[in-house]
């Protein structure tokens, strides 16, 4: 169509010189702008250059044999990651989260569910993250089928309400809903895509972490399928639904359900009727208020002391994603990348 329009323009110029000249210039400028826009803006969510090769030499980036992660127990369910937006061009932290989980759980399927992938399409988008993660035989990347996921649960009618997607915090609330249903239907481990996993998590069954004084967080969940606690979370999700308050369907929900489950007025590191509230250092060693510490230089001894009792580190990407990370450096986060997702770290250095 663009070519046909350009061929017709000379005839317009003969009768309408000035207007024709303006249309010609406008058309050419628009064509150049759109070409540049699609060439550079298409990969805006990718942290690296767009024109880098999408294929990876697995032997170069990933060793032939993965570490045994301290002889993990037999598989007790999948490790789940969920991307509820339409994004299909993940960045370095997403890659590191999945890679670190794959390395520490070599006998377990690490399942990445992405809403932006087309159901029935067997090929993944050409992007370096998918090429890198394909080097790990235990990583599975699948479409996120939300109607199927919510079917047979109390959240089915909630999801089907047509105006749901216009709510102010729809994507984080949708993510909260997905993790509760995944844990109830299938069990296993759920992790947000801004975790770096340091060791095998499968011994932390029927547990969740304390993120700060008297507040739980659902960025990490580990439950057996059809567990009563997850059923109560789904019921509370619908009964006390409030999409206008940030965290009401996530940390606040888990906190109020746990307090009824025990019952207790305050939450501390404890086990109650088979459900464990893990101490902050287990999966939230750096409080969200101190997220800038991730970008500060840390000695090896400080790092060892900080992470002595830690299974995974939450990076608090909502606050930290705009902060520049020097690679290589002694920043705490840079050291975590280097040690626990070396393939992603090699790509970062290459970029």
mmCIF file of C-alpha atoms in Angstrom:
data_model
loop_
_atom_site.group_PDB
_atom_site.id
_atom_site.type_symbol
_atom_site.label_atom_id
_atom_site.label_comp_id
_atom_site.label_asym_id
_atom_site.label_seq_id
_atom_site.Cartn_x
_atom_site.Cartn_y
_atom_site.Cartn_z
ATOM 1 C CA UNK A 1 0.000 0.000 0.000
ATOM 2 C CA UNK A 2 2.823 2.382 0.815
ATOM 3 C CA UNK A 3 4.424 1.693 -2.582
ATOM 4 C CA UNK A 4 1.156 2.242 -4.504
ATOM 5 C CA UNK A 5 0.614 5.540 -2.699
ATOM 6 C CA UNK A 6 4.087 6.731 -3.643
ATOM 7 C CA UNK A 7 3.525 5.816 -7.323
ATOM 8 C CA UNK A 8 0.324 7.875 -7.446
ATOM 9 C CA UNK A 9 1.862 10.965 -5.862
ATOM 10 C CA UNK A 10 3.411 12.462 -9.060
ATOM 11 C CA UNK A 11 -0.062 12.820 -10.620
ATOM 12 C CA UNK A 12 -1.249 14.629 -7.515
ATOM 13 C CA UNK A 13 1.731 16.959 -7.675
ATOM 14 C CA UNK A 14 0.821 18.144 -11.181
ATOM 15 C CA UNK A 15 -2.486 19.641 -10.070
ATOM 16 C CA UNK A 16 -1.788 20.397 -6.428
ATOM 17 C CA UNK A 17 1.904 21.224 -6.206
ATOM 18 C CA UNK A 18 2.073 22.572 -2.700
ATOM 19 C CA UNK A 19 -0.340 20.136 -1.124
ATOM 20 C CA UNK A 20 1.245 17.260 -3.007
ATOM 21 C CA UNK A 21 4.716 18.244 -1.854
ATOM 22 C CA UNK A 22 3.534 18.352 1.722
ATOM 23 C CA UNK A 23 1.913 14.905 1.434
ATOM 24 C CA UNK A 24 5.057 13.469 -0.142
ATOM 25 C CA UNK A 25 7.325 14.807 2.614
ATOM 26 C CA UNK A 26 4.901 13.740 5.337
ATOM 27 C CA UNK A 27 4.624 10.233 3.854
ATOM 28 C CA UNK A 28 8.379 9.768 3.586
ATOM 29 C CA UNK A 29 9.027 11.084 7.091
ATOM 30 C CA UNK A 30 6.298 8.826 8.498
ATOM 31 C CA UNK A 31 7.741 5.831 6.675
ATOM 32 C CA UNK A 32 11.246 6.491 8.052
ATOM 33 C CA UNK A 33 9.903 7.076 11.575
ATOM 34 C CA UNK A 34 7.892 3.864 11.614
ATOM 35 C CA UNK A 35 10.848 1.886 10.291
ATOM 36 C CA UNK A 36 13.098 3.213 13.050
ATOM 37 C CA UNK A 37 10.388 2.774 15.686
ATOM 38 C CA UNK A 38 9.732 -0.876 14.953
ATOM 39 C CA UNK A 39 13.422 -1.601 14.613
ATOM 40 C CA UNK A 40 14.415 -0.136 17.982
ATOM 41 C CA UNK A 41 11.277 -0.056 20.117
ATOM 42 C CA UNK A 42 10.210 -3.641 19.586
ATOM 43 C CA UNK A 43 12.582 -4.876 22.265
ATOM 44 C CA UNK A 44 12.008 -2.174 24.845
ATOM 45 C CA UNK A 45 11.519 -4.687 27.671
ATOM 46 C CA UNK A 46 14.801 -6.424 26.881
ATOM 47 C CA UNK A 47 17.729 -5.142 28.902
ATOM 48 C CA UNK A 48 20.207 -5.965 26.151
ATOM 49 C CA UNK A 49 20.650 -4.852 22.527
ATOM 50 C CA UNK A 50 18.001 -6.093 20.083
ATOM 51 C CA UNK A 51 20.397 -7.151 17.325
ATOM 52 C CA UNK A 52 22.292 -9.710 19.398
ATOM 53 C CA UNK A 53 21.979 -13.313 18.190
ATOM 54 C CA UNK A 54 19.034 -15.207 19.645
ATOM 55 C CA UNK A 55 20.696 -18.622 19.612
ATOM 56 C CA UNK A 56 23.013 -19.805 22.360
ATOM 57 C CA UNK A 57 25.849 -22.257 22.423
ATOM 58 C CA UNK A 58 24.665 -24.255 25.432
ATOM 59 C CA UNK A 59 28.042 -25.909 25.900
ATOM 60 C CA UNK A 60 29.611 -22.460 26.240
ATOM 61 C CA UNK A 61 27.099 -20.967 28.696
ATOM 62 C CA UNK A 62 25.866 -24.032 30.616
ATOM 63 C CA UNK A 63 28.078 -26.885 31.843
ATOM 64 C CA UNK A 64 27.179 -30.371 30.642
ATOM 65 C CA UNK A 65 26.344 -31.545 34.159
ATOM 66 C CA UNK A 66 24.429 -29.360 36.592
ATOM 67 C CA UNK A 67 25.356 -29.318 40.284
ATOM 68 C CA UNK A 68 23.406 -31.776 42.406
ATOM 69 C CA UNK A 69 22.355 -28.967 44.777
ATOM 70 C CA UNK A 70 23.249 -30.991 47.859
ATOM 71 C CA UNK A 71 21.435 -34.203 46.914
ATOM 72 C CA UNK A 72 17.867 -32.846 46.690
ATOM 73 C CA UNK A 73 15.015 -35.081 47.798
ATOM 74 C CA UNK A 74 12.802 -36.802 45.200
ATOM 75 C CA UNK A 75 10.599 -34.380 43.277
ATOM 76 C CA UNK A 76 7.626 -33.132 45.308
ATOM 77 C CA UNK A 77 5.982 -31.089 42.597
ATOM 78 C CA UNK A 78 6.950 -28.445 40.094
ATOM 79 C CA UNK A 79 8.558 -25.080 40.623
ATOM 80 C CA UNK A 80 6.221 -22.473 39.066
ATOM 81 C CA UNK A 81 6.883 -18.996 37.689
ATOM 82 C CA UNK A 82 4.057 -16.886 36.235
ATOM 83 C CA UNK A 83 4.065 -13.878 33.885
ATOM 84 C CA UNK A 84 0.535 -12.414 33.835
ATOM 85 C CA UNK A 85 1.273 -9.546 31.423
ATOM 86 C CA UNK A 86 1.533 -9.942 27.652
ATOM 87 C CA UNK A 87 5.313 -9.517 27.735
ATOM 88 C CA UNK A 88 7.344 -12.081 25.826
ATOM 89 C CA UNK A 89 10.751 -10.410 25.975
ATOM 90 C CA UNK A 90 11.983 -10.935 29.526
ATOM 91 C CA UNK A 91 15.066 -9.294 31.016
ATOM 92 C CA UNK A 92 18.098 -10.411 32.982
ATOM 93 C CA UNK A 93 16.402 -10.829 36.371
ATOM 94 C CA UNK A 94 13.666 -13.043 34.908
ATOM 95 C CA UNK A 95 16.359 -15.167 33.261
ATOM 96 C CA UNK A 96 18.370 -15.377 36.480
ATOM 97 C CA UNK A 97 15.329 -16.370 38.535
ATOM 98 C CA UNK A 98 14.486 -19.313 36.291
ATOM 99 C CA UNK A 99 18.119 -20.334 35.774
ATOM 100 C CA UNK A 100 18.888 -20.317 39.509
ATOM 101 C CA UNK A 101 15.768 -22.405 40.214
ATOM 102 C CA UNK A 102 16.699 -24.863 37.455
ATOM 103 C CA UNK A 103 20.237 -25.274 38.816
ATOM 104 C CA UNK A 104 19.130 -25.824 42.417
ATOM 105 C CA UNK A 105 16.288 -28.201 41.432
ATOM 106 C CA UNK A 106 17.854 -30.432 38.740
ATOM 107 C CA UNK A 107 15.388 -33.297 39.339
ATOM 108 C CA UNK A 108 12.311 -31.050 39.228
ATOM 109 C CA UNK A 109 10.364 -29.457 36.381
ATOM 110 C CA UNK A 110 10.670 -25.673 36.470
ATOM 111 C CA UNK A 111 7.485 -24.499 34.729
ATOM 112 C CA UNK A 112 7.263 -20.929 33.386
ATOM 113 C CA UNK A 113 3.689 -19.894 32.503
ATOM 114 C CA UNK A 114 3.403 -16.815 30.263
ATOM 115 C CA UNK A 115 0.148 -15.150 29.275
ATOM 116 C CA UNK A 116 1.727 -13.608 26.171
ATOM 117 C CA UNK A 117 2.420 -16.988 24.551
ATOM 118 C CA UNK A 118 -0.149 -18.313 22.085
ATOM 119 C CA UNK A 119 -1.888 -21.509 23.068
ATOM 120 C CA UNK A 120 -1.146 -24.297 20.586
ATOM 121 C CA UNK A 121 1.940 -22.570 19.180
ATOM 122 C CA UNK A 122 4.881 -24.908 19.759
ATOM 123 C CA UNK A 123 7.573 -22.367 18.907
ATOM 124 C CA UNK A 124 8.797 -19.716 21.340
ATOM 125 C CA UNK A 125 9.576 -16.115 20.355
ATOM 126 C CA UNK A 126 13.113 -15.539 19.119
ATOM 127 C CA UNK A 127 14.682 -14.005 22.167
ATOM 128 C CA UNK A 128 17.931 -14.676 23.989
ATOM 129 C CA UNK A 129 16.236 -15.562 27.311
ATOM 130 C CA UNK A 130 14.299 -18.441 25.747
ATOM 131 C CA UNK A 131 17.426 -19.641 23.953
ATOM 132 C CA UNK A 132 19.411 -19.569 27.191
ATOM 133 C CA UNK A 133 16.740 -21.295 29.282
ATOM 134 C CA UNK A 134 16.312 -24.005 26.632
ATOM 135 C CA UNK A 135 19.802 -25.172 27.635
ATOM 136 C CA UNK A 136 18.287 -26.488 30.879
ATOM 137 C CA UNK A 137 16.450 -29.772 30.312
ATOM 138 C CA UNK A 138 14.186 -29.269 33.350
ATOM 139 C CA UNK A 139 12.809 -25.867 32.234
ATOM 140 C CA UNK A 140 9.394 -25.866 30.539
ATOM 141 C CA UNK A 141 7.914 -22.656 29.107
ATOM 142 C CA UNK A 142 4.177 -22.836 28.440
ATOM 143 C CA UNK A 143 1.226 -20.526 27.687
ATOM 144 C CA UNK A 144 -0.784 -19.360 30.696
ATOM 145 C CA UNK A 145 -4.375 -20.472 30.015
ATOM 146 C CA UNK A 146 -6.284 -18.439 32.600
ATOM 147 C CA UNK A 147 -9.839 -19.748 31.953
ATOM 148 C CA UNK A 148 -8.544 -23.311 32.277
ATOM 149 C CA UNK A 149 -6.472 -22.481 35.370
ATOM 150 C CA UNK A 150 -9.395 -20.901 37.249
ATOM 151 C CA UNK A 151 -11.977 -23.505 36.218
ATOM 152 C CA UNK A 152 -13.249 -25.570 39.126
ATOM 153 C CA UNK A 153 -12.142 -23.008 41.719
ATOM 154 C CA UNK A 154 -13.841 -20.187 43.687
ATOM 155 C CA UNK A 155 -11.999 -17.712 41.434
ATOM 156 C CA UNK A 156 -13.714 -18.760 38.198
ATOM 157 C CA UNK A 157 -16.591 -16.249 38.460
ATOM 158 C CA UNK A 158 -14.236 -13.566 39.774
ATOM 159 C CA UNK A 159 -12.060 -13.836 36.656
ATOM 160 C CA UNK A 160 -15.003 -13.880 34.229
ATOM 161 C CA UNK A 161 -16.355 -10.468 35.266
ATOM 162 C CA UNK A 162 -15.892 -8.398 32.047
ATOM 163 C CA UNK A 163 -14.693 -5.170 33.711
ATOM 164 C CA UNK A 164 -12.057 -6.906 35.822
ATOM 165 C CA UNK A 165 -9.089 -5.858 33.668
ATOM 166 C CA UNK A 166 -9.858 -2.162 34.204
ATOM 167 C CA UNK A 167 -9.180 -2.326 37.921
ATOM 168 C CA UNK A 168 -6.176 -0.260 39.121
ATOM 169 C CA UNK A 169 -3.971 -3.170 40.245
ATOM 170 C CA UNK A 170 -5.305 -5.842 37.921
ATOM 171 C CA UNK A 171 -1.983 -7.451 36.954
ATOM 172 C CA UNK A 172 -0.587 -7.898 40.493
ATOM 173 C CA UNK A 173 -4.001 -9.071 41.715
ATOM 174 C CA UNK A 174 -4.186 -11.535 38.818
ATOM 175 C CA UNK A 175 -0.738 -12.782 39.777
ATOM 176 C CA UNK A 176 -1.925 -13.305 43.373
ATOM 177 C CA UNK A 177 -4.911 -15.269 42.106
ATOM 178 C CA UNK A 178 -2.745 -17.485 39.880
ATOM 179 C CA UNK A 179 -0.342 -18.486 42.644
ATOM 180 C CA UNK A 180 -3.128 -19.499 45.048
ATOM 181 C CA UNK A 181 -4.823 -21.634 42.404
ATOM 182 C CA UNK A 182 -1.553 -23.224 41.236
ATOM 183 C CA UNK A 183 -0.655 -24.225 44.775
ATOM 184 C CA UNK A 184 -4.135 -25.578 45.469
ATOM 185 C CA UNK A 185 -4.520 -27.484 42.194
ATOM 186 C CA UNK A 186 -1.005 -28.821 41.679
ATOM 187 C CA UNK A 187 1.090 -28.095 44.752
ATOM 188 C CA UNK A 188 4.845 -27.579 44.572
ATOM 189 C CA UNK A 189 6.691 -24.281 44.790
ATOM 190 C CA UNK A 190 5.695 -20.860 43.510
ATOM 191 C CA UNK A 191 8.250 -18.074 43.043
ATOM 192 C CA UNK A 192 8.001 -14.520 41.748
ATOM 193 C CA UNK A 193 10.267 -13.769 38.800
ATOM 194 C CA UNK A 194 12.449 -11.491 40.927
ATOM 195 C CA UNK A 195 13.925 -14.211 43.138
ATOM 196 C CA UNK A 196 17.458 -15.583 42.981
ATOM 197 C CA UNK A 197 17.438 -19.132 44.356
ATOM 198 C CA UNK A 198 20.490 -20.189 46.371
ATOM 199 C CA UNK A 199 19.597 -23.743 47.386
ATOM 200 C CA UNK A 200 16.949 -26.434 46.992
ATOM 201 C CA UNK A 201 13.589 -25.348 48.421
ATOM 202 C CA UNK A 202 11.778 -28.671 48.539
ATOM 203 C CA UNK A 203 12.308 -29.228 52.254
ATOM 204 C CA UNK A 204 10.224 -26.111 52.956
ATOM 205 C CA UNK A 205 6.882 -27.849 52.461
ATOM 206 C CA UNK A 206 3.608 -26.115 53.454
ATOM 207 C CA UNK A 207 5.356 -22.841 54.190
ATOM 208 C CA UNK A 208 5.542 -19.158 53.323
ATOM 209 C CA UNK A 209 7.850 -16.359 54.392
ATOM 210 C CA UNK A 210 7.639 -13.436 56.799
ATOM 211 C CA UNK A 211 8.653 -10.308 54.894
ATOM 212 C CA UNK A 212 8.625 -7.885 57.808
ATOM 213 C CA UNK A 213 7.287 -7.575 61.327
ATOM 214 C CA UNK A 214 3.851 -9.184 61.503
ATOM 215 C CA UNK A 215 3.414 -9.476 57.713
ATOM 216 C CA UNK A 216 3.647 -12.455 55.367
ATOM 217 C CA UNK A 217 4.401 -12.362 51.648
ATOM 218 C CA UNK A 218 3.348 -14.711 48.833
ATOM 219 C CA UNK A 219 6.342 -14.171 46.527
ATOM 220 C CA UNK A 220 7.407 -17.618 47.743
ATOM 221 C CA UNK A 221 4.852 -20.342 48.469
ATOM 222 C CA UNK A 222 5.361 -24.077 48.974
ATOM 223 C CA UNK A 223 2.335 -26.323 49.527
ATOM 224 C CA UNK A 224 1.022 -29.788 48.898
ATOM 225 C CA UNK A 225 -1.907 -29.959 46.440
ATOM 226 C CA UNK A 226 -5.440 -29.397 47.778
ATOM 227 C CA UNK A 227 -4.089 -28.018 51.036
ATOM 228 C CA UNK A 228 -6.797 -26.497 53.258
ATOM 229 C CA UNK A 229 -4.757 -23.319 53.828
ATOM 230 C CA UNK A 230 -4.699 -22.559 50.095
ATOM 231 C CA UNK A 231 -8.425 -23.298 49.878
ATOM 232 C CA UNK A 232 -9.053 -20.722 52.609
ATOM 233 C CA UNK A 233 -6.874 -18.215 50.709
ATOM 234 C CA UNK A 234 -9.017 -18.642 47.581
ATOM 235 C CA UNK A 235 -12.237 -18.224 49.564
ATOM 236 C CA UNK A 236 -10.917 -15.110 51.331
ATOM 237 C CA UNK A 237 -9.800 -13.741 47.954
ATOM 238 C CA UNK A 238 -13.417 -13.671 46.784
ATOM 239 C CA UNK A 239 -15.169 -12.930 50.068
ATOM 240 C CA UNK A 240 -13.007 -9.944 51.080
ATOM 241 C CA UNK A 241 -12.110 -8.740 47.605
ATOM 242 C CA UNK A 242 -10.813 -5.181 47.320
ATOM 243 C CA UNK A 243 -8.897 -4.232 44.186
ATOM 244 C CA UNK A 244 -8.357 -0.624 45.279
ATOM 245 C CA UNK A 245 -5.816 -1.353 48.002
ATOM 246 C CA UNK A 246 -2.322 -2.464 46.984
ATOM 247 C CA UNK A 247 -1.481 -5.814 48.588
ATOM 248 C CA UNK A 248 -4.993 -6.487 49.879
ATOM 249 C CA UNK A 249 -5.228 -9.685 47.783
ATOM 250 C CA UNK A 250 -1.601 -10.655 48.435
ATOM 251 C CA UNK A 251 0.432 -10.040 51.629
ATOM 252 C CA UNK A 252 -2.565 -8.702 53.562
ATOM 253 C CA UNK A 253 -4.680 -11.691 52.552
ATOM 254 C CA UNK A 254 -2.036 -14.245 53.584
ATOM 255 C CA UNK A 255 -1.495 -12.442 56.879
ATOM 256 C CA UNK A 256 -5.183 -12.350 57.851
ATOM 257 C CA UNK A 257 -5.756 -15.994 56.768
ATOM 258 C CA UNK A 258 -2.729 -17.184 58.769
ATOM 259 C CA UNK A 259 -3.872 -15.298 61.873
ATOM 260 C CA UNK A 260 -7.236 -17.074 61.654
ATOM 261 C CA UNK A 261 -5.560 -20.395 60.876
ATOM 262 C CA UNK A 262 -3.520 -20.453 64.095
ATOM 263 C CA UNK A 263 -5.219 -18.317 65.596
ATOM 264 C CA UNK A 264 -2.779 -15.607 66.667
ATOM 265 C CA UNK A 265 -2.603 -11.838 66.892
ATOM 266 C CA UNK A 266 1.035 -11.514 65.887
ATOM 267 C CA UNK A 267 3.106 -13.469 63.375
ATOM 268 C CA UNK A 268 6.576 -14.711 64.106
ATOM 269 C CA UNK A 269 8.717 -17.621 62.936
ATOM 270 C CA UNK A 270 6.398 -20.467 63.848
ATOM 271 C CA UNK A 271 4.603 -23.627 62.750
ATOM 272 C CA UNK A 272 0.883 -23.817 63.242
ATOM 273 C CA UNK A 273 -1.337 -26.784 62.301
ATOM 274 C CA UNK A 274 1.222 -27.954 59.745
ATOM 275 C CA UNK A 275 1.851 -24.561 58.080
ATOM 276 C CA UNK A 276 5.151 -22.791 58.682
ATOM 277 C CA UNK A 277 5.813 -19.057 58.747
ATOM 278 C CA UNK A 278 9.506 -18.872 57.872
ATOM 279 C CA UNK A 279 11.851 -16.348 59.461
ATOM 280 C CA UNK A 280 12.649 -13.355 57.200
ATOM 281 C CA UNK A 281 16.238 -14.489 56.553
ATOM 282 C CA UNK A 282 15.012 -17.671 54.811
ATOM 283 C CA UNK A 283 13.585 -16.022 51.666
ATOM 284 C CA UNK A 284 13.478 -12.285 52.455
ATOM 285 C CA UNK A 285 16.941 -11.638 53.955
ATOM 286 C CA UNK A 286 16.888 -8.046 52.686
ATOM 287 C CA UNK A 287 13.745 -6.163 53.770
ATOM 288 C CA UNK A 288 11.978 -4.212 51.045
ATOM 289 C CA UNK A 289 12.813 -0.972 52.860
ATOM 290 C CA UNK A 290 16.544 -1.798 52.473
ATOM 291 C CA UNK A 291 16.452 -2.808 48.780
ATOM 292 C CA UNK A 292 19.277 -0.359 47.932
ATOM 293 C CA UNK A 293 21.632 -2.646 49.847
ATOM 294 C CA UNK A 294 21.475 -4.944 46.818
ATOM 295 C CA UNK A 295 23.514 -2.386 44.872
ATOM 296 C CA UNK A 296 26.113 -1.720 47.563
ATOM 297 C CA UNK A 297 29.572 -3.297 47.582
ATOM 298 C CA UNK A 298 29.659 -6.318 49.885
ATOM 299 C CA UNK A 299 32.680 -8.341 50.973
ATOM 300 C CA UNK A 300 32.716 -12.134 50.678
ATOM 301 C CA UNK A 301 32.573 -12.519 54.454
ATOM 302 C CA UNK A 302 29.624 -10.109 54.732
ATOM 303 C CA UNK A 303 27.808 -11.953 51.965
ATOM 304 C CA UNK A 304 28.363 -15.320 53.652
ATOM 305 C CA UNK A 305 27.132 -13.973 56.996
ATOM 306 C CA UNK A 306 24.077 -12.342 55.452
ATOM 307 C CA UNK A 307 23.027 -15.454 53.514
ATOM 308 C CA UNK A 308 24.021 -18.113 56.051
ATOM 309 C CA UNK A 309 20.423 -19.240 56.633
ATOM 310 C CA UNK A 310 18.996 -18.103 53.283
ATOM 311 C CA UNK A 311 17.380 -20.289 50.612
ATOM 312 C CA UNK A 312 16.465 -17.531 48.140
ATOM 313 C CA UNK A 313 16.802 -13.756 47.869
ATOM 314 C CA UNK A 314 13.888 -11.553 46.838
ATOM 315 C CA UNK A 315 15.156 -8.638 44.730
ATOM 316 C CA UNK A 316 12.083 -6.371 45.147
ATOM 317 C CA UNK A 317 12.072 -5.536 41.449
ATOM 318 C CA UNK A 318 9.180 -3.103 41.758
ATOM 319 C CA UNK A 319 11.502 -0.740 43.639
ATOM 320 C CA UNK A 320 14.889 -1.735 42.214
ATOM 321 C CA UNK A 321 14.292 -2.172 38.467
ATOM 322 C CA UNK A 322 15.375 1.353 37.484
ATOM 323 C CA UNK A 323 18.654 1.233 39.412
ATOM 324 C CA UNK A 324 21.814 0.752 37.370
ATOM 325 C CA UNK A 325 23.848 -2.349 38.237
ATOM 326 C CA UNK A 326 27.549 -2.326 37.378
ATOM 327 C CA UNK A 327 28.801 -5.594 35.845
ATOM 328 C CA UNK A 328 31.231 -6.813 37.028
ATOM 329 C CA UNK A 329 31.357 -5.293 40.504
ATOM 330 C CA UNK A 330 31.293 -6.201 44.182
ATOM 331 C CA UNK A 331 27.655 -5.126 44.477
ATOM 332 C CA UNK A 332 25.676 -7.703 46.405
ATOM 333 C CA UNK A 333 23.295 -8.272 43.476
ATOM 334 C CA UNK A 334 26.158 -8.636 40.986
ATOM 335 C CA UNK A 335 27.704 -11.321 43.186
ATOM 336 C CA UNK A 336 24.385 -13.170 43.359
ATOM 337 C CA UNK A 337 24.123 -13.145 39.555
ATOM 338 C CA UNK A 338 27.704 -14.366 39.237
ATOM 339 C CA UNK A 339 27.321 -17.274 41.663
ATOM 340 C CA UNK A 340 23.774 -18.513 41.141
ATOM 341 C CA UNK A 341 22.907 -17.771 37.496
ATOM 342 C CA UNK A 342 26.319 -17.812 35.758
ATOM 343 C CA UNK A 343 24.864 -18.245 32.247
ATOM 344 C CA UNK A 344 22.724 -15.114 32.623
ATOM 345 C CA UNK A 345 25.697 -13.317 34.166
ATOM 346 C CA UNK A 346 27.890 -14.259 31.175
ATOM 347 C CA UNK A 347 25.245 -12.768 28.865
ATOM 348 C CA UNK A 348 25.160 -9.591 30.961
ATOM 349 C CA UNK A 349 28.934 -9.221 30.651
ATOM 350 C CA UNK A 350 28.743 -9.915 26.921
ATOM 351 C CA UNK A 351 26.136 -7.200 26.491
#
